[in-house]
CSV table of C-alpha atoms and ligand atoms in Angstrom, one decimal:
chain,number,residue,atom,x,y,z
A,219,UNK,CA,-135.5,32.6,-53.4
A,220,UNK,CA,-133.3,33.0,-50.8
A,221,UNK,CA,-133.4,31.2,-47.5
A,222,UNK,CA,-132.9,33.6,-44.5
A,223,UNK,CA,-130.9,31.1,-42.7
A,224,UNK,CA,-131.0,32.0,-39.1
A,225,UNK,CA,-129.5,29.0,-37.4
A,226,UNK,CA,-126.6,29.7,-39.8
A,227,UNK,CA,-126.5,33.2,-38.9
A,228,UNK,CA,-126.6,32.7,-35.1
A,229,UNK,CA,-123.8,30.5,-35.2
A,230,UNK,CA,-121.6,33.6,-36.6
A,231,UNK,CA,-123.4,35.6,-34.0
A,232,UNK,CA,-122.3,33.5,-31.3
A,233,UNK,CA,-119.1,32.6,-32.6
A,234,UNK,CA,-118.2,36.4,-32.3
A,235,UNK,CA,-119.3,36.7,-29.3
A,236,UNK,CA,-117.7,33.9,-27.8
A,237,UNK,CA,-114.3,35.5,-28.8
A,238,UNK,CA,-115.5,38.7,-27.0
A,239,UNK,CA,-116.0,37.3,-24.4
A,240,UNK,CA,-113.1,35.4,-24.1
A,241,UNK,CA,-110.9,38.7,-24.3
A,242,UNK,CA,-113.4,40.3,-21.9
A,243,UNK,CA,-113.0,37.6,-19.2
A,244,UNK,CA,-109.7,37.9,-19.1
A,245,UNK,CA,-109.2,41.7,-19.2
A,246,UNK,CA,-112.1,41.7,-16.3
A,247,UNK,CA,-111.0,39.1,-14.5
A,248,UNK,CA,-114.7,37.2,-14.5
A,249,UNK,CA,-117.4,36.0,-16.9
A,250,UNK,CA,-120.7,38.1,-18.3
A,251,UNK,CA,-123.2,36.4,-15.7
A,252,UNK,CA,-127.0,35.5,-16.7
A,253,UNK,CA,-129.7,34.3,-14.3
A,254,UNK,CA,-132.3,32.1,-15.5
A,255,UNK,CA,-135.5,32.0,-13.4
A,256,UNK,CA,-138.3,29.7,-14.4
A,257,UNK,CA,-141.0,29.2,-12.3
A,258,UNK,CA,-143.6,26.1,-13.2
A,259,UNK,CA,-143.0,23.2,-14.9
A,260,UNK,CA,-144.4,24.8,-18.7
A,261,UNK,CA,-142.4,21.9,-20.9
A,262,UNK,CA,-142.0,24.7,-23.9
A,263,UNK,CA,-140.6,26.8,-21.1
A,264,UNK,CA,-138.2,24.4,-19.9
A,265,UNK,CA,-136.8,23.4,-23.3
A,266,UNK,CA,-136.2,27.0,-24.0
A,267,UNK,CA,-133.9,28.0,-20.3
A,268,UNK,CA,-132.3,25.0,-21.4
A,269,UNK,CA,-131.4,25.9,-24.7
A,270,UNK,CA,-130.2,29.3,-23.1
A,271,UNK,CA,-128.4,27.8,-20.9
A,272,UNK,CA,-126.7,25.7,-23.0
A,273,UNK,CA,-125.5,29.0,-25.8
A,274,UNK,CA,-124.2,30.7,-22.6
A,275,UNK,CA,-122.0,27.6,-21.8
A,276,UNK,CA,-120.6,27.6,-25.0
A,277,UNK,CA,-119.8,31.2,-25.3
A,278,UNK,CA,-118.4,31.6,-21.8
A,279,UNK,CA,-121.2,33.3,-20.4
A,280,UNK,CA,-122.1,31.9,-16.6
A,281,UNK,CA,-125.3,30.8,-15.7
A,282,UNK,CA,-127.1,31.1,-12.4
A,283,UNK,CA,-130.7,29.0,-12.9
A,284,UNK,CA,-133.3,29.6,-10.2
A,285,UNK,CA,-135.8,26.7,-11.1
A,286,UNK,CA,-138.5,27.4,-8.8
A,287,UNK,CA,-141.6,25.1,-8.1
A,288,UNK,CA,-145.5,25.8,-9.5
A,289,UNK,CA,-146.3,27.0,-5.9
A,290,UNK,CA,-143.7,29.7,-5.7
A,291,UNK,CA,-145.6,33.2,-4.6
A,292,UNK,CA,-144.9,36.3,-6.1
A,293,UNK,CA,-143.4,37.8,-2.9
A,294,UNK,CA,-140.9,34.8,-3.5
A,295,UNK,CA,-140.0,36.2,-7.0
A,296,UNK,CA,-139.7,39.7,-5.5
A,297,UNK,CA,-137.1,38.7,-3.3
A,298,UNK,CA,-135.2,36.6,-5.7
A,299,UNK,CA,-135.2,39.5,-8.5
A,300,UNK,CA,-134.3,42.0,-5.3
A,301,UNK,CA,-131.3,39.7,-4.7
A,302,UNK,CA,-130.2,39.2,-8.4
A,303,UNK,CA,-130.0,42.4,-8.6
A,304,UNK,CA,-127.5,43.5,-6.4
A,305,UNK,CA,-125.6,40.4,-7.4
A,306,UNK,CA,-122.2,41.6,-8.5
A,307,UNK,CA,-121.7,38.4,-10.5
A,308,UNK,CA,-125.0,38.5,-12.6
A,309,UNK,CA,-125.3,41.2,-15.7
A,310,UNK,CA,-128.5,40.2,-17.2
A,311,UNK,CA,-131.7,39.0,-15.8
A,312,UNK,CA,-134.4,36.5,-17.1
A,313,UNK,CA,-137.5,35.9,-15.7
A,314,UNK,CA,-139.1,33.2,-18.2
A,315,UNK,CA,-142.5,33.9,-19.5
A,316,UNK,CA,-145.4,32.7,-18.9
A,317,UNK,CA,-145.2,32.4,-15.0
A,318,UNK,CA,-147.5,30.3,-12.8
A,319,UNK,CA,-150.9,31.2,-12.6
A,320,UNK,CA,-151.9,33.8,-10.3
A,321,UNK,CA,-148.4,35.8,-10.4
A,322,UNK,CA,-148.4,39.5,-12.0
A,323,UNK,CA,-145.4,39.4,-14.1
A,324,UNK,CA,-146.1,42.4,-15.1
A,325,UNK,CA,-144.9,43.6,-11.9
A,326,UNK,CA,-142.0,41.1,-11.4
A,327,UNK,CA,-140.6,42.5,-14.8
A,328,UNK,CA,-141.0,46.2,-13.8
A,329,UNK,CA,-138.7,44.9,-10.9
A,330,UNK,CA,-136.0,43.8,-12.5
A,331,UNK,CA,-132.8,46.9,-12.8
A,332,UNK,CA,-133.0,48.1,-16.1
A,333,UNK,CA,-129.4,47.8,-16.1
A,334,UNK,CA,-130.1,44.0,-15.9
A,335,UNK,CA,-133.2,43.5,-18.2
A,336,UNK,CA,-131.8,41.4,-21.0
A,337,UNK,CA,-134.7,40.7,-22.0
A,338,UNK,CA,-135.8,43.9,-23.0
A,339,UNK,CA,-138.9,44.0,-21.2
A,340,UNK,CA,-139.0,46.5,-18.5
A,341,UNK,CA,-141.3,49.9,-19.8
A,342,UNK,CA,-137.3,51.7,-18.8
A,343,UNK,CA,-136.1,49.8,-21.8
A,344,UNK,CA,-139.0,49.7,-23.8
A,345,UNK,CA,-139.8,53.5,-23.7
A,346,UNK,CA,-136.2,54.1,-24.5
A,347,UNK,CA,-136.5,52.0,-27.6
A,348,UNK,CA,-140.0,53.6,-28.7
A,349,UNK,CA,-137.7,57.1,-27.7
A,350,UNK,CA,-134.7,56.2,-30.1
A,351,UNK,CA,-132.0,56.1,-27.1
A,352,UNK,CA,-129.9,53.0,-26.4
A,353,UNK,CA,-131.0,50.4,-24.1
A,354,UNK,CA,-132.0,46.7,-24.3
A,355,UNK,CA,-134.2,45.2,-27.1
A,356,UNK,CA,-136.0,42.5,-27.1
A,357,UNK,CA,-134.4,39.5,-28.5
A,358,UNK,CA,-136.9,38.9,-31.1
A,359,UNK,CA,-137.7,41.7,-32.7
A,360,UNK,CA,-134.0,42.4,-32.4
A,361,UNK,CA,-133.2,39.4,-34.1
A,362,UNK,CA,-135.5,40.0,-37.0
A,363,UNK,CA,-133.8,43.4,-37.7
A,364,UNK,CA,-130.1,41.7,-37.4
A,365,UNK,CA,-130.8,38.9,-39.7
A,366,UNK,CA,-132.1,41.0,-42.5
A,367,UNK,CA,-128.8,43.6,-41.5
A,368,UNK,CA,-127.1,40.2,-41.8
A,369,UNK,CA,-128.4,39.3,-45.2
A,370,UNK,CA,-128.5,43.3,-46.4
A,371,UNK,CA,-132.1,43.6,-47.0
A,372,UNK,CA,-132.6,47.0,-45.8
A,373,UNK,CA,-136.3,48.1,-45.2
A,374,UNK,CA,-135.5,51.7,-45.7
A,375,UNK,CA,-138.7,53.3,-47.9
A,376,UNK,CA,-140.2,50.1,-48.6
A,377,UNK,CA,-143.3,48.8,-47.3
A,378,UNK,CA,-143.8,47.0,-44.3
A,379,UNK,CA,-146.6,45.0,-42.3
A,380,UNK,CA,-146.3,43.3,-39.1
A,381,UNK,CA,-149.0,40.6,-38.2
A,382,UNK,CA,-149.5,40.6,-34.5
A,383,UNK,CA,-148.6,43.2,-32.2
A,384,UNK,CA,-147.7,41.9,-28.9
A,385,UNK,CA,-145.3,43.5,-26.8
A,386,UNK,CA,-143.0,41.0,-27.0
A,387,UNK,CA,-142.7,41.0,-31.1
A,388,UNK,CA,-145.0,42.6,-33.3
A,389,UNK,CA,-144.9,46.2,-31.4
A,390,UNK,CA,-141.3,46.3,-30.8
A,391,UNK,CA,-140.8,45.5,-34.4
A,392,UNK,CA,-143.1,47.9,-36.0
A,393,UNK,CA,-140.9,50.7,-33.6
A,394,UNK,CA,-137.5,49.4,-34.8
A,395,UNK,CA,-138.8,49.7,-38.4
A,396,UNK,CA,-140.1,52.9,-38.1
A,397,UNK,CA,-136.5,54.1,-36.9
A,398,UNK,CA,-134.4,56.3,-39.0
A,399,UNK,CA,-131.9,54.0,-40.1
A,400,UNK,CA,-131.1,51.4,-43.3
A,401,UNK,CA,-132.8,48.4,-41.7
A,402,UNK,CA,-135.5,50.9,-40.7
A,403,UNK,CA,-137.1,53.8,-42.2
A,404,UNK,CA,-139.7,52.0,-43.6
A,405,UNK,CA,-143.5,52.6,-43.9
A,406,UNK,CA,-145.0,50.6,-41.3
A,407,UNK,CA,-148.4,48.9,-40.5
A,408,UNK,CA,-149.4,46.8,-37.6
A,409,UNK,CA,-152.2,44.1,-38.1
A,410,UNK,CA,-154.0,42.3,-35.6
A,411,UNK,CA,-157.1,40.5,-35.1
A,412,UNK,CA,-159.3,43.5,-35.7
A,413,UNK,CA,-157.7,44.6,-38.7
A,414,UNK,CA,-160.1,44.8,-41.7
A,415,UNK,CA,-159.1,43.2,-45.1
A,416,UNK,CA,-155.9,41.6,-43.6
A,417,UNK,CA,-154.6,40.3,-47.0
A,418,UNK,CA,-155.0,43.0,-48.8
A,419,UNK,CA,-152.9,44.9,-46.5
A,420,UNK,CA,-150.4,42.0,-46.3
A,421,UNK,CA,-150.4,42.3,-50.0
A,422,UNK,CA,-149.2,45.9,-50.4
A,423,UNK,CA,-145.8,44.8,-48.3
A,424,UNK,CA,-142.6,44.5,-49.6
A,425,UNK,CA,-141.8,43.4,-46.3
A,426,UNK,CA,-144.1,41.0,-44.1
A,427,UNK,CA,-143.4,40.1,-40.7
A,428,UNK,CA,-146.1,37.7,-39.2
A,429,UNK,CA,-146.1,36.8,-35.4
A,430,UNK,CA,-149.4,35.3,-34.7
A,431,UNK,CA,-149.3,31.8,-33.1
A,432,UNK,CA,-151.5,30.3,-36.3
A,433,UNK,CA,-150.0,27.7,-38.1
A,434,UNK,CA,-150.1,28.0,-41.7
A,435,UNK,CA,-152.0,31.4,-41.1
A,436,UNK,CA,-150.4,33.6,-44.1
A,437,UNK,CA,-151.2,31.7,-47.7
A,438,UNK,CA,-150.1,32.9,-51.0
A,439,UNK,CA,-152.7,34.9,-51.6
A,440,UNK,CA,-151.3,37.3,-48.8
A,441,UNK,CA,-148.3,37.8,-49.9
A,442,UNK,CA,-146.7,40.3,-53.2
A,443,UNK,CA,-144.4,38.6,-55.9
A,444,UNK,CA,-141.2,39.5,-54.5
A,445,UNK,CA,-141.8,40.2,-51.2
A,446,UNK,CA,-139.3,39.7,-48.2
A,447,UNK,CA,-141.2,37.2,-45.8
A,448,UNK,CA,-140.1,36.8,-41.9
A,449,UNK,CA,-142.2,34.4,-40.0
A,450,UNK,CA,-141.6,34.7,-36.2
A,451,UNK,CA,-144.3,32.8,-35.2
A,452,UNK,CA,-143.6,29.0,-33.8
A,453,UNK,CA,-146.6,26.6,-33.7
A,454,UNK,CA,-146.5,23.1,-32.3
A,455,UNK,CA,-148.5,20.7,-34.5
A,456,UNK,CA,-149.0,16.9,-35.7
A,457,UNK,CA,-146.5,17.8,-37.6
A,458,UNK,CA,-143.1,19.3,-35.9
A,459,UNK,CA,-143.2,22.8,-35.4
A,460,UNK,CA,-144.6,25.4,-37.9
A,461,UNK,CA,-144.5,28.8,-38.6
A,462,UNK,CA,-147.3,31.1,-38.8
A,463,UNK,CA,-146.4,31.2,-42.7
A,464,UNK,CA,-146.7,28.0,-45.2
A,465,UNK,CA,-143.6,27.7,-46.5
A,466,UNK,CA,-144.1,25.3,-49.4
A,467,UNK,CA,-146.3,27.3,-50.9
A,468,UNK,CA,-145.2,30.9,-50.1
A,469,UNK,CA,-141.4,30.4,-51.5
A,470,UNK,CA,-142.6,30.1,-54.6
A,471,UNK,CA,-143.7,33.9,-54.8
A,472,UNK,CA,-141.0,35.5,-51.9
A,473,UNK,CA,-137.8,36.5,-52.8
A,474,UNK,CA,-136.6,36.2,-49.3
A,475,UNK,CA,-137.9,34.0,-46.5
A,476,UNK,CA,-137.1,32.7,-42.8
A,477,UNK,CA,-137.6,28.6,-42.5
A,478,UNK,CA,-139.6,27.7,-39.1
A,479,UNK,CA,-137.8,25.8,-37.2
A,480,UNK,CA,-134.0,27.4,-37.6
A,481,UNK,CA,-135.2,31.2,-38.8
A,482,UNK,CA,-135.6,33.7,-36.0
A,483,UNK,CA,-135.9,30.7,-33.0
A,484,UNK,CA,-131.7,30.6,-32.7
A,485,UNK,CA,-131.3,34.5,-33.5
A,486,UNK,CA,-133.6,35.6,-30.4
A,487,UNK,CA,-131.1,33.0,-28.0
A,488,UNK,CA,-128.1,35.1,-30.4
A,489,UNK,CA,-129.8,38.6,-29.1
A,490,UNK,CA,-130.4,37.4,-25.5
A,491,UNK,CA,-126.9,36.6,-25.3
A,492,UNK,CA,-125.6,39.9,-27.3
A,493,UNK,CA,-127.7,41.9,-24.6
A,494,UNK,CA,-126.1,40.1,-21.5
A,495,UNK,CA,-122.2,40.7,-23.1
A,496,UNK,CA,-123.7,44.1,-23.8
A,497,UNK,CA,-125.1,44.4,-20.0
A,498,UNK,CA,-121.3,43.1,-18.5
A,499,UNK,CA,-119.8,45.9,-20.6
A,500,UNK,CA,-121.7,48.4,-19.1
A,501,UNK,CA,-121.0,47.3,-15.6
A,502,UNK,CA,-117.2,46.0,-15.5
A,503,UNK,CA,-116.6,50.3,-17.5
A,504,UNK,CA,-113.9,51.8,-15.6
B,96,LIG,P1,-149.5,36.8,-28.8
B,96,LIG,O1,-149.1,37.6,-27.6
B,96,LIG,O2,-150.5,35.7,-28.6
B,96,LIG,O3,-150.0,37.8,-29.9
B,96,LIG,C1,-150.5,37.3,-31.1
B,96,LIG,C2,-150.9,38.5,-32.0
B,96,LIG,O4,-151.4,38.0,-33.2
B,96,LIG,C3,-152.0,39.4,-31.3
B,96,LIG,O5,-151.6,40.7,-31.5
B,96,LIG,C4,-153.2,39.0,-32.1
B,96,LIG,O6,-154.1,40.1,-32.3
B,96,LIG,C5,-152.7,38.6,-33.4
B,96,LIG,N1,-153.6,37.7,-34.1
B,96,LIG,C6,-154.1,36.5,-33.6
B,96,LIG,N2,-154.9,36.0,-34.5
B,96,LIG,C7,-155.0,36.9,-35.6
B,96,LIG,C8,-155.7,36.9,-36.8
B,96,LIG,N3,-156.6,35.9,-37.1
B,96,LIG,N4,-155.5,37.9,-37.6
B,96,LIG,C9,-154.7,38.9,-37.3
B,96,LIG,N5,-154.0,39.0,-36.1
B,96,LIG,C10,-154.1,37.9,-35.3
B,96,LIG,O7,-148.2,36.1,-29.4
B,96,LIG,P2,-146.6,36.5,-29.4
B,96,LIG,O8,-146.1,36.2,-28.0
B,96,LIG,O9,-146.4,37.8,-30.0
B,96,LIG,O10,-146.1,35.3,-30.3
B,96,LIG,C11,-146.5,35.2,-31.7
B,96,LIG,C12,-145.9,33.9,-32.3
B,96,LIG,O11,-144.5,34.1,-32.3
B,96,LIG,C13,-146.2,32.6,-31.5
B,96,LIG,O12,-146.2,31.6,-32.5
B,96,LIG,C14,-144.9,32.5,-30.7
B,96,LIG,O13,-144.6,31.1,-30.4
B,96,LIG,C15,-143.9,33.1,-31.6
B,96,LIG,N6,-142.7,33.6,-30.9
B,96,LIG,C16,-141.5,33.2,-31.4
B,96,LIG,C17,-140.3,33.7,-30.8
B,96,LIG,C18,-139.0,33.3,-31.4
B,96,LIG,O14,-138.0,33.3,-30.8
B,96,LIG,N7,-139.0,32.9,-32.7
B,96,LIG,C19,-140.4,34.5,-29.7
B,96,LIG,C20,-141.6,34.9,-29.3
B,96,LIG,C21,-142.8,34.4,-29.9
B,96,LIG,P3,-154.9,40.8,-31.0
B,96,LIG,O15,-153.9,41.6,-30.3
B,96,LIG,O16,-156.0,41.6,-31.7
B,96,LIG,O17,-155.4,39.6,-30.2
């Protein structure tokens, strides 16, 4: 079996980046700039902005955090966003999911300049990907695609299920795979909670992608002998963190899988920062 080492992988990722954006500093004469805004004091939320923060440091990328308190009102937000985006300095926008309760961030992430939205989020950005045309994906479903571009696993007319279809992951990805192209073109179904027989359609894939937020969820019995096996989800547990997917027992039948922790985790920080030097190309063009 092969592991689909993304932690590995990420580090390439960033290590190429870092030495674009060393020659891209320089020939602009400042850094790609990324503001971080996290509102609340979610723990999961702070550990991730400061793992972001932390891969834009080391690739040259400046940070702008905006930690805001719990009581912060979503005019507040407005007028941050408003601000950060006519900031010549900052290239990519984050507003950190979830937000305090009682904010629409459905409306503070239609807000953010498309130009801006690293993230991927905005409907600008997300139409455009379900369209075909460039613009910004999101990180994780981006990061999916690269690692198995990374690994040469192309989907192209093979089977392929995705477990969960958020907007985030699971409907994203089921669009990039449905895309003409060698890490696309595949023959796609999207499961959710309504979905009748779910192992039986896992079992026809010779590509599952499970994000789900169940630990342990997909079993052996889901899965085909052979099949390429991408677990996006991350579940906090007794035990560490676990994927949706139970590894022990599934990499006995896959022939390719992702490890939870150190699979797709460190390729979505890889795509968020690929987007912002992405985002700083487009506005330091002559
Ligand atoms: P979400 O918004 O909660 O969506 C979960 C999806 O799973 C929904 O579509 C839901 O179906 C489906 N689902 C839940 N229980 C199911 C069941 N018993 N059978 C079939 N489908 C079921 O979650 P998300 O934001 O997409 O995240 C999913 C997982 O990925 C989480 O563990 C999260 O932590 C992880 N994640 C990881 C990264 C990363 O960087 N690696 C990034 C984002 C998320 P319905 O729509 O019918 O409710």
């Amino acid at each position: 079996m092969i592991l689909l080492d993304g932690k590995a992988t990420a580090q390439s990722i960033r290590t190429e980046l870092k030495a674009e954006v060393t020659a891209l500093t320089a020939a602009k004469d400042r850094a790609p700039g990324l503001a971080v805004i996290l509102a609340g004091q979610d723990p999961a939320s702070q550990v991730y902005v400061r793992n972001k923060e932390r891969a834009c440091a080391e690739i040259g990328i400046a940070s702008f955090p905006h930690v805001l308190p719990e009581s912060t009102s979503q005019a507040e937000l407005t007028a941050l966003i408003d601000r950060l985006n006519v900031d010549q300095r900052v290239d990519g926008i984050l507003l950190q999911l979830p937000v305090p309760r009682g904010l629409d961030s459905r409306v503070l992430l239609e807000r953010i300049d498309p130009g801006k939205d690293v993230d991927g989020f905005h409907p600008q950005n997300m139409g455009r990907l379900a369209l075909g045309l460039p613009g910004f994906a999101p990180c994780t479903p981006a990061g999916v695609i690269e690692l198995l571009r990374r690994f040469d696993l192309p989907t192209q007319g093979k089977t392929a299920v995705v477990v969960g279809r958020s907007n985030i992951v699971g409907r994203p990805l089921s669009i990039m795979l449905s895309q003409p192209g060698r890490f696309g073109d595949a023959t796609v179904t999207l499961c959710h909670s309504r979905t009748h027989d779910l192992a039986g359609v896992c079992r026809g894939a010779d590509f599952l992608f499970s994000a789900i937020g169940r630990p342990k969820f997909i079993t052996c019995d889901m899965i085909k002998p052979g099949a390429v096996v991408v677990d996006v989800g991350i579940n906090r547990t007794e035990d560490g963190l676990v994927g949706d997917c139970d590894f022990e027992v599934l990499c006995a039948s896959a022939s390719a899988m992702t490890p939870v922790p150190g699979g797709i985790g460190p390729m979505t920080i890889a795509m968020l920062l690929k987007n912002t030097v992405q985002a700083f190309k487009e506005h330091t063009a002559a």
